[in-house]
PDB file of C-alpha atoms in Angstrom:
ATOM      1  CA  MET A   1     257.396   1.767 105.139  1.00  0.00           C
ATOM      2  CA  GLY A   2     259.672   3.684 102.688  1.00  0.00           C
ATOM      3  CA  LEU A   3     258.888   4.977  99.441  1.00  0.00           C
ATOM      4  CA  ILE A   4     257.874   2.515  96.591  1.00  0.00           C
ATOM      5  CA  LEU A   5     258.774   3.110  93.332  1.00  0.00           C
ATOM      6  CA  ALA A   6     256.356   1.987  90.552  1.00  0.00           C
ATOM      7  CA  ILE A   7     257.701   1.209  87.183  1.00  0.00           C
ATOM      8  CA  CYS A   8     254.964   0.809  84.648  1.00  0.00           C
ATOM      9  CA  GLY A   9     255.781  -1.360  81.771  1.00  0.00           C
ATOM     10  CA  SER A  10     253.466   0.214  79.269  1.00  0.00           C
ATOM     11  CA  LEU A  11     253.372   4.026  78.152  1.00  0.00           C
ATOM     12  CA  ARG A  12     250.083   3.677  77.144  1.00  0.00           C
ATOM     13  CA  ALA A  13     247.909   6.419  79.019  1.00  0.00           C
ATOM     14  CA  ASN A  14     245.128   4.239  79.592  1.00  0.00           C
ATOM     15  CA  SER A  15     246.929   0.872  80.090  1.00  0.00           C
ATOM     16  CA  VAL A  16     245.625  -1.491  82.643  1.00  0.00           C
ATOM     17  CA  ASN A  17     248.784  -1.737  84.479  1.00  0.00           C
ATOM     18  CA  ARG A  18     248.857   1.971  84.442  1.00  0.00           C
ATOM     19  CA  LEU A  19     245.236   2.252  85.693  1.00  0.00           C
ATOM     20  CA  VAL A  20     246.109  -0.285  88.764  1.00  0.00           C
ATOM     21  CA  LEU A  21     249.305   1.570  89.545  1.00  0.00           C
ATOM     22  CA  GLN A  22     247.103   4.872  89.839  1.00  0.00           C
ATOM     23  CA  SER A  23     244.407   3.131  91.840  1.00  0.00           C
ATOM     24  CA  LEU A  24     247.074   1.714  94.171  1.00  0.00           C
ATOM     25  CA  GLN A  25     248.390   4.984  94.616  1.00  0.00           C
ATOM     26  CA  LYS A  26     245.221   6.422  95.865  1.00  0.00           C
ATOM     27  CA  SER A  27     245.762   4.459  99.014  1.00  0.00           C
ATOM     28  CA  LEU A  28     249.535   3.981  99.260  1.00  0.00           C
ATOM     29  CA  PRO A  29     250.812   7.658  99.370  1.00  0.00           C
ATOM     30  CA  GLU A  30     254.701   6.361  99.749  1.00  0.00           C
ATOM     31  CA  LEU A  31     253.733   4.609  96.152  1.00  0.00           C
ATOM     32  CA  SER A  32     255.471   6.683  93.383  1.00  0.00           C
ATOM     33  CA  ILE A  33     255.094   5.956  89.607  1.00  0.00           C
ATOM     34  CA  SER A  34     258.173   6.645  87.735  1.00  0.00           C
ATOM     35  CA  ARG A  35     257.838   9.192  84.891  1.00  0.00           C
ATOM     36  CA  ALA A  36     261.558   9.068  83.750  1.00  0.00           C
ATOM     37  CA  VAL A  37     260.863   5.364  82.250  1.00  0.00           C
ATOM     38  CA  ALA A  38     258.733   7.056  79.279  1.00  0.00           C
ATOM     39  CA  GLU A  39     261.843   9.078  78.733  1.00  0.00           C
ATOM     40  CA  LEU A  40     264.461   6.638  78.256  1.00  0.00           C
ATOM     41  CA  PRO A  41     266.433   6.332  74.778  1.00  0.00           C
ATOM     42  CA  ILE A  42     266.867   2.847  73.498  1.00  0.00           C
ATOM     43  CA  PHE A  43     269.760   1.118  75.393  1.00  0.00           C
ATOM     44  CA  ASN A  44     273.285   2.039  73.679  1.00  0.00           C
ATOM     45  CA  PRO A  45     276.531   0.883  75.589  1.00  0.00           C
ATOM     46  CA  ASP A  46     278.521   3.802  74.030  1.00  0.00           C
ATOM     47  CA  LEU A  47     276.455   6.144  76.188  1.00  0.00           C
ATOM     48  CA  LEU A  48     277.078   4.566  79.315  1.00  0.00           C
ATOM     49  CA  ALA A  49     280.139   7.020  80.060  1.00  0.00           C
ATOM     50  CA  ASN A  50     277.547  10.154  79.553  1.00  0.00           C
ATOM     51  CA  ARG A  51     274.273   8.653  80.716  1.00  0.00           C
ATOM     52  CA  PRO A  52     271.240  10.570  79.496  1.00  0.00           C
ATOM     53  CA  GLN A  53     269.374  12.764  82.040  1.00  0.00           C
ATOM     54  CA  ALA A  54     266.569  10.281  82.306  1.00  0.00           C
ATOM     55  CA  VAL A  55     268.840   7.383  83.006  1.00  0.00           C
ATOM     56  CA  GLU A  56     270.206   9.441  85.988  1.00  0.00           C
ATOM     57  CA  THR A  57     266.874  10.167  87.100  1.00  0.00           C
ATOM     58  CA  LEU A  58     265.441   6.956  87.249  1.00  0.00           C
ATOM     59  CA  SER A  59     268.645   5.366  88.642  1.00  0.00           C
ATOM     60  CA  ASN A  60     268.219   7.862  91.704  1.00  0.00           C
ATOM     61  CA  GLU A  61     264.575   6.925  91.923  1.00  0.00           C
ATOM     62  CA  ILE A  62     265.311   3.323  92.294  1.00  0.00           C
ATOM     63  CA  LEU A  63     268.445   4.128  94.700  1.00  0.00           C
ATOM     64  CA  GLU A  64     266.019   6.390  96.898  1.00  0.00           C
ATOM     65  CA  ALA A  65     263.170   3.783  96.957  1.00  0.00           C
ATOM     66  CA  THR A  66     262.759   1.001  99.733  1.00  0.00           C
ATOM     67  CA  ALA A  67     261.128  -1.301  97.391  1.00  0.00           C
ATOM     68  CA  ILE A  68     260.060  -1.566  93.600  1.00  0.00           C
ATOM     69  CA  LEU A  69     256.769  -2.434  92.266  1.00  0.00           C
ATOM     70  CA  VAL A  70     256.908  -3.337  88.198  1.00  0.00           C
ATOM     71  CA  ALA A  71     253.680  -3.561  86.486  1.00  0.00           C
ATOM     72  CA  SER A  72     254.246  -4.634  83.087  1.00  0.00           C
ATOM     73  CA  PRO A  73     252.102  -6.328  79.973  1.00  0.00           C
ATOM     74  CA  GLU A  74     253.610  -9.493  78.445  1.00  0.00           C
ATOM     75  CA  TYR A  75     255.047  -8.951  74.904  1.00  0.00           C
ATOM     76  CA  ILE A  76     256.138 -11.217  72.812  1.00  0.00           C
ATOM     77  CA  HIS A  77     256.026 -13.778  75.963  1.00  0.00           C
ATOM     78  CA  GLY A  78     258.681 -11.541  77.915  1.00  0.00           C
ATOM     79  CA  VAL A  79     258.403  -8.177  79.508  1.00  0.00           C
ATOM     80  CA  SER A  80     258.043  -5.135  77.622  1.00  0.00           C
ATOM     81  CA  SER A  81     260.730  -2.655  75.970  1.00  0.00           C
ATOM     82  CA  VAL A  82     260.249  -0.154  78.417  1.00  0.00           C
ATOM     83  CA  VAL A  83     261.017  -2.623  81.440  1.00  0.00           C
ATOM     84  CA  LYS A  84     263.709  -4.215  79.414  1.00  0.00           C
ATOM     85  CA  SER A  85     265.327  -0.419  78.735  1.00  0.00           C
ATOM     86  CA  ALA A  86     264.924   0.241  82.520  1.00  0.00           C
ATOM     87  CA  LEU A  87     267.015  -2.756  83.491  1.00  0.00           C
ATOM     88  CA  ASP A  88     269.424  -2.376  80.882  1.00  0.00           C
ATOM     89  CA  TRP A  89     270.131   1.218  81.803  1.00  0.00           C
ATOM     90  CA  THR A  90     270.233   0.811  85.207  1.00  0.00           C
ATOM     91  CA  VAL A  91     271.566  -2.625  86.317  1.00  0.00           C
ATOM     92  CA  ASP A  92     275.139  -1.657  86.363  1.00  0.00           C
ATOM     93  CA  THR A  93     274.502   1.147  88.781  1.00  0.00           C
ATOM     94  CA  GLY A  94     273.686  -1.315  91.731  1.00  0.00           C
ATOM     95  CA  ALA A  95     270.626   0.752  92.357  1.00  0.00           C
ATOM     96  CA  TRP A  96     268.724  -2.675  92.608  1.00  0.00           C
ATOM     97  CA  SER A  97     270.901  -4.272  94.835  1.00  0.00           C
ATOM     98  CA  ASN A  98     269.291  -5.348  98.134  1.00  0.00           C
ATOM     99  CA  LYS A  99     265.728  -4.129  97.318  1.00  0.00           C
ATOM    100  CA  PRO A 100     262.513  -6.118  97.135  1.00  0.00           C
ATOM    101  CA  VAL A 101     261.138  -5.937  93.899  1.00  0.00           C
ATOM    102  CA  PHE A 102     257.411  -7.202  93.381  1.00  0.00           C
ATOM    103  CA  VAL A 103     256.026  -7.735  89.476  1.00  0.00           C
ATOM    104  CA  ILE A 104     252.695  -7.897  88.738  1.00  0.00           C
ATOM    105  CA  ASN A 105     250.869  -8.556  85.561  1.00  0.00           C
ATOM    106  CA  CYS A 106     247.326  -6.947  85.327  1.00  0.00           C
ATOM    107  CA  SER A 107     246.409  -8.243  81.790  1.00  0.00           C
ATOM    108  CA  GLY A 108     244.076 -11.085  81.205  1.00  0.00           C
ATOM    109  CA  ARG A 109     245.925 -12.331  78.056  1.00  0.00           C
ATOM    110  CA  ALA A 110     249.370 -12.704  79.983  1.00  0.00           C
ATOM    111  CA  ASN A 111     250.340 -16.332  80.861  1.00  0.00           C
ATOM    112  CA  ILE A 112     253.966 -16.600  80.357  1.00  0.00           C
ATOM    113  CA  ALA A 113     256.159 -13.700  81.149  1.00  0.00           C
ATOM    114  CA  HIS A 114     255.172 -13.328  84.909  1.00  0.00           C
TER     115      HIS A 114
END
């Protein structure tokens, strides 16, 4: 299989979604949890010409991945701001094109976002 890039939609160290990804990583050595998402600034189209380093790092991680696994809590009936920023910053790069993307939500309280 190739590299599976995991994007955690929560920045909390002990979030349920992060703990599930870390548990999966123990049995799937090809799973890599992105650290770049924690460093993404709020999306600003004025910075697209000179992307911050975290954006470049995340874009490269996505490009190198065979598949993407997003584990995110539900915030206000939608995805978290972490996931939204990751998409906002990288969607125009084409990095996501033709990649299988799997989305999981490990919170028992979520019922709409997935």
